[in-house]
Amino acid sequence: MGKIIAIANQKGGVGKTTTSVNLAASLGALEKKVLLIDADPQANASSGLGLDVDAVDIGSYQLIEHSIEAKEAIVASNAPNVDVIPAHIDLVAIEIELVDKEEREYMLKKAIHGLKEDYDYILIDCAPSLGLLTLNALTSADSVIIPIQCEYFALEGLGKLLNTIKSVQKIHNQALDIEGMLLTMFDSRLRLSNQVVEEVQKHFSDMVFDTIIQRNVRLGEAPSYGESIINYDVSSKGAVNYLNLAKELIKKNEL
């Protein structure tokens, strides 16, 4: 039985999509069967795994509005053992379209509940907002990974996200767990980076992954080639970090 993990933070530019793509590819490289659901209208997770976003006819938009079966939306990616339900810019409209729907927070959950048998991990790349799309992802998920960049405003907005998670736990999904907070964009040369790490570890101790994702040029280059860091440069620091994160996640879930 697979585990559904949402990767969420309403702040943009914290490494959500980078984490979704490269964690999926790393889990795949470690022979886990993975499905990545792109629930962000920017569709960067889809293009980051080699899909032509403009050619997407069926994806997370149709999935959430229940006009297709989940299995019809699944396509193979260029990463071994990783399938994708891609996104398209159409997804922008879903928030407006869902407003009048009954049980609008449960649309994604209902659409994907049958997929857990087919995968070890289902990752959902969330949009950088706390709107209905992210709410749907959190309602569907067993747990959530929160990427936090090691920069000045890192902890700003984190309280808001944790409150949202709390209210989702209370109202929509009592089983939702925090899988962990992931420190990203770490630069050991900067005092500020080190301060953010200390601060986050002090406040959230057990909730923080041991693995820290370091700033890495190769990580930034890989998406422009439509490849995960594992495909693009498996010996890079970024690849080593994400493989370590995947191992940490597997170990935690198989205990």
PDB file of C-alpha atoms in Angstrom:
ATOM      1  CA  MET A   1       0.000   0.000   0.000  1.00  0.00           C
ATOM      2  CA  GLY A   2       1.552   3.273  -1.121  1.00  0.00           C
ATOM      3  CA  LYS A   3       1.941   6.502   0.802  1.00  0.00           C
ATOM      4  CA  ILE A   4       0.693   9.852  -0.491  1.00  0.00           C
ATOM      5  CA  ILE A   5       2.979  12.779   0.357  1.00  0.00           C
ATOM      6  CA  ALA A   6       2.172  16.409  -0.469  1.00  0.00           C
ATOM      7  CA  ILE A   7       5.124  18.776  -0.910  1.00  0.00           C
ATOM      8  CA  ALA A   8       3.794  22.143   0.177  1.00  0.00           C
ATOM      9  CA  ASN A   9       4.726  25.670   1.169  1.00  0.00           C
ATOM     10  CA  GLN A  10       2.727  28.734   0.127  1.00  0.00           C
ATOM     11  CA  LYS A  11       5.966  30.670  -0.383  1.00  0.00           C
ATOM     12  CA  GLY A  12       7.345  30.487  -3.902  1.00  0.00           C
ATOM     13  CA  GLY A  13      10.986  29.730  -4.648  1.00  0.00           C
ATOM     14  CA  VAL A  14      11.649  27.455  -1.676  1.00  0.00           C
ATOM     15  CA  GLY A  15      12.527  24.359  -3.700  1.00  0.00           C
ATOM     16  CA  LYS A  16       9.125  22.625  -3.777  1.00  0.00           C
ATOM     17  CA  THR A  17       9.220  21.544  -7.395  1.00  0.00           C
ATOM     18  CA  THR A  18      12.950  20.810  -7.295  1.00  0.00           C
ATOM     19  CA  THR A  19      12.229  18.543  -4.336  1.00  0.00           C
ATOM     20  CA  SER A  20       9.187  16.901  -5.939  1.00  0.00           C
ATOM     21  CA  VAL A  21      11.061  16.064  -9.149  1.00  0.00           C
ATOM     22  CA  ASN A  22      14.339  14.976  -7.600  1.00  0.00           C
ATOM     23  CA  LEU A  23      12.872  13.083  -4.658  1.00  0.00           C
ATOM     24  CA  ALA A  24      10.639  11.194  -7.117  1.00  0.00           C
ATOM     25  CA  ALA A  25      13.634  10.388  -9.338  1.00  0.00           C
ATOM     26  CA  SER A  26      15.750   9.366  -6.323  1.00  0.00           C
ATOM     27  CA  LEU A  27      13.038   7.053  -4.983  1.00  0.00           C
ATOM     28  CA  GLY A  28      12.749   5.607  -8.499  1.00  0.00           C
ATOM     29  CA  ALA A  29      16.519   5.070  -8.652  1.00  0.00           C
ATOM     30  CA  LEU A  30      16.216   3.174  -5.353  1.00  0.00           C
ATOM     31  CA  GLU A  31      13.691   0.876  -7.076  1.00  0.00           C
ATOM     32  CA  LYS A  32      10.528   2.298  -5.560  1.00  0.00           C
ATOM     33  CA  LYS A  33       7.517   2.750  -7.820  1.00  0.00           C
ATOM     34  CA  VAL A  34       6.591   6.431  -7.792  1.00  0.00           C
ATOM     35  CA  LEU A  35       3.777   8.594  -9.139  1.00  0.00           C
ATOM     36  CA  LEU A  36       4.281  12.369  -9.209  1.00  0.00           C
ATOM     37  CA  ILE A  37       1.074  14.413  -9.433  1.00  0.00           C
ATOM     38  CA  ASP A  38       1.682  17.939 -10.686  1.00  0.00           C
ATOM     39  CA  ALA A  39      -0.893  20.116  -8.909  1.00  0.00           C
ATOM     40  CA  ASP A  40       0.745  23.425  -9.782  1.00  0.00           C
ATOM     41  CA  PRO A  41      -0.592  25.369 -12.815  1.00  0.00           C
ATOM     42  CA  GLN A  42       2.994  26.386 -13.658  1.00  0.00           C
ATOM     43  CA  ALA A  43       3.543  22.702 -14.559  1.00  0.00           C
ATOM     44  CA  ASN A  44       7.262  22.867 -13.779  1.00  0.00           C
ATOM     45  CA  ALA A  45       7.341  19.368 -12.284  1.00  0.00           C
ATOM     46  CA  SER A  46       5.936  18.002 -15.564  1.00  0.00           C
ATOM     47  CA  SER A  47       8.504  19.779 -17.747  1.00  0.00           C
ATOM     48  CA  GLY A  48      11.236  18.935 -15.217  1.00  0.00           C
ATOM     49  CA  LEU A  49      10.696  15.261 -15.992  1.00  0.00           C
ATOM     50  CA  GLY A  50      10.859  15.713 -19.747  1.00  0.00           C
ATOM     51  CA  LEU A  51       7.179  16.163 -20.637  1.00  0.00           C
ATOM     52  CA  ASP A  52       6.022  18.667 -23.239  1.00  0.00           C
ATOM     53  CA  VAL A  53       3.548  20.679 -21.194  1.00  0.00           C
ATOM     54  CA  ASP A  54       1.911  22.266 -24.261  1.00  0.00           C
ATOM     55  CA  ALA A  55       1.008  18.814 -25.534  1.00  0.00           C
ATOM     56  CA  VAL A  56      -0.796  17.777 -22.342  1.00  0.00           C
ATOM     57  CA  ASP A  57      -4.429  16.929 -23.178  1.00  0.00           C
ATOM     58  CA  ILE A  58      -5.268  14.999 -20.046  1.00  0.00           C
ATOM     59  CA  GLY A  59      -3.774  15.786 -16.668  1.00  0.00           C
ATOM     60  CA  SER A  60      -4.425  16.951 -13.125  1.00  0.00           C
ATOM     61  CA  TYR A  61      -7.127  19.409 -14.269  1.00  0.00           C
ATOM     62  CA  GLN A  62      -9.345  16.655 -15.706  1.00  0.00           C
ATOM     63  CA  LEU A  63      -8.456  14.425 -12.767  1.00  0.00           C
ATOM     64  CA  ILE A  64      -9.636  16.953 -10.162  1.00  0.00           C
ATOM     65  CA  GLU A  65     -12.831  17.802 -12.029  1.00  0.00           C
ATOM     66  CA  HIS A  66     -13.563  14.044 -12.329  1.00  0.00           C
ATOM     67  CA  SER A  67     -14.001  14.042 -16.105  1.00  0.00           C
ATOM     68  CA  ILE A  68     -11.589  11.087 -16.462  1.00  0.00           C
ATOM     69  CA  GLU A  69     -10.358   8.067 -14.509  1.00  0.00           C
ATOM     70  CA  ALA A  70      -7.019   8.619 -12.739  1.00  0.00           C
ATOM     71  CA  LYS A  71      -5.289   5.891 -14.754  1.00  0.00           C
ATOM     72  CA  GLU A  72      -6.087   7.694 -18.023  1.00  0.00           C
ATOM     73  CA  ALA A  73      -4.008  10.695 -16.896  1.00  0.00           C
ATOM     74  CA  ILE A  74      -0.839   8.763 -16.028  1.00  0.00           C
ATOM     75  CA  VAL A  75       2.155   9.020 -18.361  1.00  0.00           C
ATOM     76  CA  ALA A  76       5.684   7.640 -18.064  1.00  0.00           C
ATOM     77  CA  SER A  77       8.496  10.094 -17.368  1.00  0.00           C
ATOM     78  CA  ASN A  78      12.148   9.932 -18.410  1.00  0.00           C
ATOM     79  CA  ALA A  79      13.116   8.899 -14.854  1.00  0.00           C
ATOM     80  CA  PRO A  80      13.157   5.130 -14.168  1.00  0.00           C
ATOM     81  CA  ASN A  81      10.159   3.875 -12.130  1.00  0.00           C
ATOM     82  CA  VAL A  82       8.524   7.325 -12.109  1.00  0.00           C
ATOM     83  CA  ASP A  83       5.109   8.049 -13.640  1.00  0.00           C
ATOM     84  CA  VAL A  84       3.532  11.501 -13.814  1.00  0.00           C
ATOM     85  CA  ILE A  85       0.070  13.003 -13.878  1.00  0.00           C
ATOM     86  CA  PRO A  86       1.065  16.233 -15.631  1.00  0.00           C
ATOM     87  CA  ALA A  87      -0.347  19.735 -15.210  1.00  0.00           C
ATOM     88  CA  HIS A  88      -1.315  22.335 -17.747  1.00  0.00           C
ATOM     89  CA  ILE A  89      -1.931  26.090 -17.408  1.00  0.00           C
ATOM     90  CA  ASP A  90      -5.698  25.225 -17.509  1.00  0.00           C
ATOM     91  CA  LEU A  91      -5.316  24.220 -13.895  1.00  0.00           C
ATOM     92  CA  VAL A  92      -5.470  27.919 -12.983  1.00  0.00           C
ATOM     93  CA  ALA A  93      -9.235  27.784 -13.589  1.00  0.00           C
ATOM     94  CA  ILE A  94      -9.904  24.903 -11.219  1.00  0.00           C
ATOM     95  CA  GLU A  95     -10.014  27.072  -8.080  1.00  0.00           C
ATOM     96  CA  ILE A  96     -12.904  29.107  -9.525  1.00  0.00           C
ATOM     97  CA  GLU A  97     -14.692  26.055 -10.908  1.00  0.00           C
ATOM     98  CA  LEU A  98     -14.573  24.172  -7.622  1.00  0.00           C
ATOM     99  CA  VAL A  99     -16.003  26.985  -5.517  1.00  0.00           C
ATOM    100  CA  ASP A 100     -19.653  25.893  -5.900  1.00  0.00           C
ATOM    101  CA  LYS A 101     -18.967  22.158  -5.830  1.00  0.00           C
ATOM    102  CA  GLU A 102     -20.040  20.056  -2.880  1.00  0.00           C
ATOM    103  CA  GLU A 103     -17.136  18.497  -0.991  1.00  0.00           C
ATOM    104  CA  ARG A 104     -14.782  20.559  -3.131  1.00  0.00           C
ATOM    105  CA  GLU A 105     -11.838  19.844  -0.790  1.00  0.00           C
ATOM    106  CA  TYR A 106     -12.147  16.099  -1.505  1.00  0.00           C
ATOM    107  CA  MET A 107     -12.081  16.107  -5.327  1.00  0.00           C
ATOM    108  CA  LEU A 108      -8.456  14.976  -5.623  1.00  0.00           C
ATOM    109  CA  LYS A 109      -8.767  12.453  -2.793  1.00  0.00           C
ATOM    110  CA  LYS A 110     -11.729  10.756  -4.490  1.00  0.00           C
ATOM    111  CA  ALA A 111      -9.927  10.746  -7.833  1.00  0.00           C
ATOM    112  CA  ILE A 112      -6.719   9.053  -6.660  1.00  0.00           C
ATOM    113  CA  HIS A 113      -7.785   6.810  -3.787  1.00  0.00           C
ATOM    114  CA  GLY A 114      -7.549   3.717  -6.010  1.00  0.00           C
ATOM    115  CA  LEU A 115      -3.915   4.369  -7.021  1.00  0.00           C
ATOM    116  CA  LYS A 116      -2.278   3.559  -3.690  1.00  0.00           C
ATOM    117  CA  GLU A 117      -2.086  -0.136  -4.561  1.00  0.00           C
ATOM    118  CA  ASP A 118      -0.039   0.571  -7.703  1.00  0.00           C
ATOM    119  CA  TYR A 119       2.741   2.719  -6.177  1.00  0.00           C
ATOM    120  CA  ASP A 120       5.099   2.798  -3.215  1.00  0.00           C
ATOM    121  CA  TYR A 121       4.996   6.596  -3.086  1.00  0.00           C
ATOM    122  CA  ILE A 122       2.638   9.153  -4.608  1.00  0.00           C
ATOM    123  CA  LEU A 123       4.090  12.684  -4.419  1.00  0.00           C
ATOM    124  CA  ILE A 124       1.971  15.785  -5.011  1.00  0.00           C
ATOM    125  CA  ASP A 125       3.762  18.967  -6.087  1.00  0.00           C
ATOM    126  CA  CYS A 126       1.590  21.782  -4.698  1.00  0.00           C
ATOM    127  CA  ALA A 127       1.056  25.293  -6.012  1.00  0.00           C
ATOM    128  CA  PRO A 128       2.701  28.163  -4.077  1.00  0.00           C
ATOM    129  CA  SER A 129      -0.533  29.229  -2.380  1.00  0.00           C
ATOM    130  CA  LEU A 130      -2.931  28.012   0.284  1.00  0.00           C
ATOM    131  CA  GLY A 131      -5.872  27.901  -2.121  1.00  0.00           C
ATOM    132  CA  LEU A 132      -8.219  25.057  -3.009  1.00  0.00           C
ATOM    133  CA  LEU A 133      -5.586  23.164  -4.990  1.00  0.00           C
ATOM    134  CA  THR A 134      -3.246  22.920  -2.013  1.00  0.00           C
ATOM    135  CA  LEU A 135      -6.199  22.148   0.246  1.00  0.00           C
ATOM    136  CA  ASN A 136      -7.147  19.257  -2.050  1.00  0.00           C
ATOM    137  CA  ALA A 137      -3.581  17.955  -1.912  1.00  0.00           C
ATOM    138  CA  LEU A 138      -3.434  18.124   1.901  1.00  0.00           C
ATOM    139  CA  THR A 139      -6.834  16.430   2.193  1.00  0.00           C
ATOM    140  CA  SER A 140      -5.633  13.585  -0.053  1.00  0.00           C
ATOM    141  CA  ALA A 141      -2.236  13.116   1.563  1.00  0.00           C
ATOM    142  CA  ASP A 142      -1.036  10.852   4.346  1.00  0.00           C
ATOM    143  CA  SER A 143       1.709  13.348   5.144  1.00  0.00           C
ATOM    144  CA  VAL A 144       3.346  16.568   4.038  1.00  0.00           C
ATOM    145  CA  ILE A 145       6.957  17.583   3.386  1.00  0.00           C
ATOM    146  CA  ILE A 146       7.607  21.299   3.954  1.00  0.00           C
ATOM    147  CA  PRO A 147      10.649  22.698   2.106  1.00  0.00           C
ATOM    148  CA  ILE A 148      12.204  25.698   3.893  1.00  0.00           C
ATOM    149  CA  GLN A 149      14.925  27.699   2.196  1.00  0.00           C
ATOM    150  CA  CYS A 150      17.899  28.736   4.339  1.00  0.00           C
ATOM    151  CA  GLU A 151      17.306  32.436   3.831  1.00  0.00           C
ATOM    152  CA  TYR A 152      16.205  35.472   5.792  1.00  0.00           C
ATOM    153  CA  PHE A 153      12.438  35.144   5.383  1.00  0.00           C
ATOM    154  CA  ALA A 154      12.463  31.367   5.810  1.00  0.00           C
ATOM    155  CA  LEU A 155      10.300  31.199   8.906  1.00  0.00           C
ATOM    156  CA  GLU A 156       7.928  33.902   7.748  1.00  0.00           C
ATOM    157  CA  GLY A 157       4.707  32.308   6.604  1.00  0.00           C
ATOM    158  CA  LEU A 158       5.605  28.972   8.177  1.00  0.00           C
ATOM    159  CA  GLY A 159       3.140  29.645  11.020  1.00  0.00           C
ATOM    160  CA  LYS A 160       0.397  30.238   8.467  1.00  0.00           C
ATOM    161  CA  LEU A 161       1.144  26.937   6.731  1.00  0.00           C
ATOM    162  CA  LEU A 162       1.224  25.038  10.038  1.00  0.00           C
ATOM    163  CA  ASN A 163      -2.149  26.582  10.970  1.00  0.00           C
ATOM    164  CA  THR A 164      -3.562  25.480   7.625  1.00  0.00           C
ATOM    165  CA  ILE A 165      -2.264  21.956   8.227  1.00  0.00           C
ATOM    166  CA  LYS A 166      -3.827  22.002  11.705  1.00  0.00           C
ATOM    167  CA  SER A 167      -7.210  23.045  10.362  1.00  0.00           C
ATOM    168  CA  VAL A 168      -7.014  20.396   7.606  1.00  0.00           C
ATOM    169  CA  GLN A 169      -6.253  17.820  10.328  1.00  0.00           C
ATOM    170  CA  LYS A 170      -9.236  19.041  12.326  1.00  0.00           C
ATOM    171  CA  ILE A 171     -11.802  19.292   9.535  1.00  0.00           C
ATOM    172  CA  HIS A 172     -10.801  17.283   6.461  1.00  0.00           C
ATOM    173  CA  ASN A 173      -8.049  14.774   7.162  1.00  0.00           C
ATOM    174  CA  GLN A 174      -7.362  13.690  10.728  1.00  0.00           C
ATOM    175  CA  ALA A 175      -4.669  11.272   9.582  1.00  0.00           C
ATOM    176  CA  LEU A 176      -2.503  13.997   7.976  1.00  0.00           C
ATOM    177  CA  ASP A 177       0.972  13.887   9.418  1.00  0.00           C
ATOM    178  CA  ILE A 178       4.002  16.160   8.955  1.00  0.00           C
ATOM    179  CA  GLU A 179       6.538  13.916   7.223  1.00  0.00           C
ATOM    180  CA  GLY A 180       9.234  16.469   7.871  1.00  0.00           C
ATOM    181  CA  MET A 181      10.633  19.914   7.217  1.00  0.00           C
ATOM    182  CA  LEU A 182      13.340  19.970   4.582  1.00  0.00           C
ATOM    183  CA  LEU A 183      16.039  22.640   4.640  1.00  0.00           C
ATOM    184  CA  THR A 184      16.899  23.678   1.075  1.00  0.00           C
ATOM    185  CA  MET A 185      19.310  26.060  -0.684  1.00  0.00           C
ATOM    186  CA  PHE A 186      21.862  25.747   2.119  1.00  0.00           C
ATOM    187  CA  ASP A 187      25.170  27.539   1.617  1.00  0.00           C
ATOM    188  CA  SER A 188      27.666  26.577   4.316  1.00  0.00           C
ATOM    189  CA  ARG A 189      29.725  29.728   3.631  1.00  0.00           C
ATOM    190  CA  LEU A 190      26.901  32.018   4.735  1.00  0.00           C
ATOM    191  CA  ARG A 191      26.401  32.719   8.405  1.00  0.00           C
ATOM    192  CA  LEU A 192      22.714  33.314   7.705  1.00  0.00           C
ATOM    193  CA  SER A 193      22.265  29.797   6.252  1.00  0.00           C
ATOM    194  CA  ASN A 194      23.765  28.297   9.382  1.00  0.00           C
ATOM    195  CA  GLN A 195      21.577  30.485  11.605  1.00  0.00           C
ATOM    196  CA  VAL A 196      18.393  29.389   9.804  1.00  0.00           C
ATOM    197  CA  VAL A 197      19.371  25.722  10.204  1.00  0.00           C
ATOM    198  CA  GLU A 198      19.973  26.228  13.934  1.00  0.00           C
ATOM    199  CA  GLU A 199      16.718  28.137  14.363  1.00  0.00           C
ATOM    200  CA  VAL A 200      14.586  25.555  12.538  1.00  0.00           C
ATOM    201  CA  GLN A 201      16.240  22.635  14.329  1.00  0.00           C
ATOM    202  CA  LYS A 202      15.800  24.363  17.699  1.00  0.00           C
ATOM    203  CA  HIS A 203      12.076  25.045  17.136  1.00  0.00           C
ATOM    204  CA  PHE A 204      11.068  21.859  15.357  1.00  0.00           C
ATOM    205  CA  SER A 205      13.777  19.338  16.382  1.00  0.00           C
ATOM    206  CA  ASP A 206      12.287  15.917  15.492  1.00  0.00           C
ATOM    207  CA  MET A 207      10.263  17.291  12.607  1.00  0.00           C
ATOM    208  CA  VAL A 208      13.337  18.299  10.571  1.00  0.00           C
ATOM    209  CA  PHE A 209      14.963  15.904   8.094  1.00  0.00           C
ATOM    210  CA  ASP A 210      18.626  15.140   8.803  1.00  0.00           C
ATOM    211  CA  THR A 211      19.330  15.629   5.100  1.00  0.00           C
ATOM    212  CA  ILE A 212      19.932  19.240   4.074  1.00  0.00           C
ATOM    213  CA  ILE A 213      19.765  20.221   0.381  1.00  0.00           C
ATOM    214  CA  GLN A 214      22.770  22.363  -0.490  1.00  0.00           C
ATOM    215  CA  ARG A 215      22.913  25.097  -3.099  1.00  0.00           C
ATOM    216  CA  ASN A 216      24.140  23.445  -6.273  1.00  0.00           C
ATOM    217  CA  VAL A 217      24.579  24.811  -9.798  1.00  0.00           C
ATOM    218  CA  ARG A 218      23.781  21.437 -11.387  1.00  0.00           C
ATOM    219  CA  LEU A 219      20.435  21.318  -9.561  1.00  0.00           C
ATOM    220  CA  GLY A 220      19.524  24.623 -11.181  1.00  0.00           C
ATOM    221  CA  GLU A 221      20.631  23.494 -14.643  1.00  0.00           C
ATOM    222  CA  ALA A 222      18.871  20.124 -14.762  1.00  0.00           C
ATOM    223  CA  PRO A 223      15.266  21.391 -15.357  1.00  0.00           C
ATOM    224  CA  SER A 224      16.306  23.311 -18.490  1.00  0.00           C
ATOM    225  CA  TYR A 225      17.233  19.919 -19.991  1.00  0.00           C
ATOM    226  CA  GLY A 226      13.952  18.379 -18.823  1.00  0.00           C
ATOM    227  CA  GLU A 227      15.844  16.015 -16.539  1.00  0.00           C
ATOM    228  CA  SER A 228      16.020  15.211 -12.866  1.00  0.00           C
ATOM    229  CA  ILE A 229      19.385  15.681 -11.180  1.00  0.00           C
ATOM    230  CA  ILE A 230      19.740  11.876 -11.098  1.00  0.00           C
ATOM    231  CA  ASN A 231      19.595  11.713 -14.916  1.00  0.00           C
ATOM    232  CA  TYR A 232      21.514  14.934 -15.440  1.00  0.00           C
ATOM    233  CA  ASP A 233      24.485  14.497 -13.113  1.00  0.00           C
ATOM    234  CA  VAL A 234      24.272  11.650 -10.615  1.00  0.00           C
ATOM    235  CA  SER A 235      27.660  12.491  -9.099  1.00  0.00           C
ATOM    236  CA  SER A 236      26.720  16.084  -8.237  1.00  0.00           C
ATOM    237  CA  LYS A 237      26.177  17.319  -4.701  1.00  0.00           C
ATOM    238  CA  GLY A 238      22.478  17.862  -5.481  1.00  0.00           C
ATOM    239  CA  ALA A 239      22.000  14.247  -6.569  1.00  0.00           C
ATOM    240  CA  VAL A 240      23.774  12.946  -3.465  1.00  0.00           C
ATOM    241  CA  ASN A 241      21.554  15.150  -1.246  1.00  0.00           C
ATOM    242  CA  TYR A 242      18.310  13.956  -2.829  1.00  0.00           C
ATOM    243  CA  LEU A 243      19.372  10.302  -2.784  1.00  0.00           C
ATOM    244  CA  ASN A 244      20.112  10.719   0.914  1.00  0.00           C
ATOM    245  CA  LEU A 245      16.683  12.280   1.438  1.00  0.00           C
ATOM    246  CA  ALA A 246      15.038   9.363  -0.390  1.00  0.00           C
ATOM    247  CA  LYS A 247      16.941   6.862   1.775  1.00  0.00           C
ATOM    248  CA  GLU A 248      15.926   8.751   4.919  1.00  0.00           C
ATOM    249  CA  LEU A 249      12.272   8.747   3.815  1.00  0.00           C
ATOM    250  CA  ILE A 250      12.316   5.018   2.996  1.00  0.00           C
ATOM    251  CA  LYS A 251      14.001   4.150   6.297  1.00  0.00           C
ATOM    252  CA  LYS A 252      11.482   6.231   8.251  1.00  0.00           C
ATOM    253  CA  ASN A 253       8.496   4.625   6.522  1.00  0.00           C
ATOM    254  CA  GLU A 254       9.712   1.060   6.605  1.00  0.00           C
ATOM    255  CA  LEU A 255      10.560   0.980  10.304  1.00  0.00           C
TER     256      LEU A 255
END
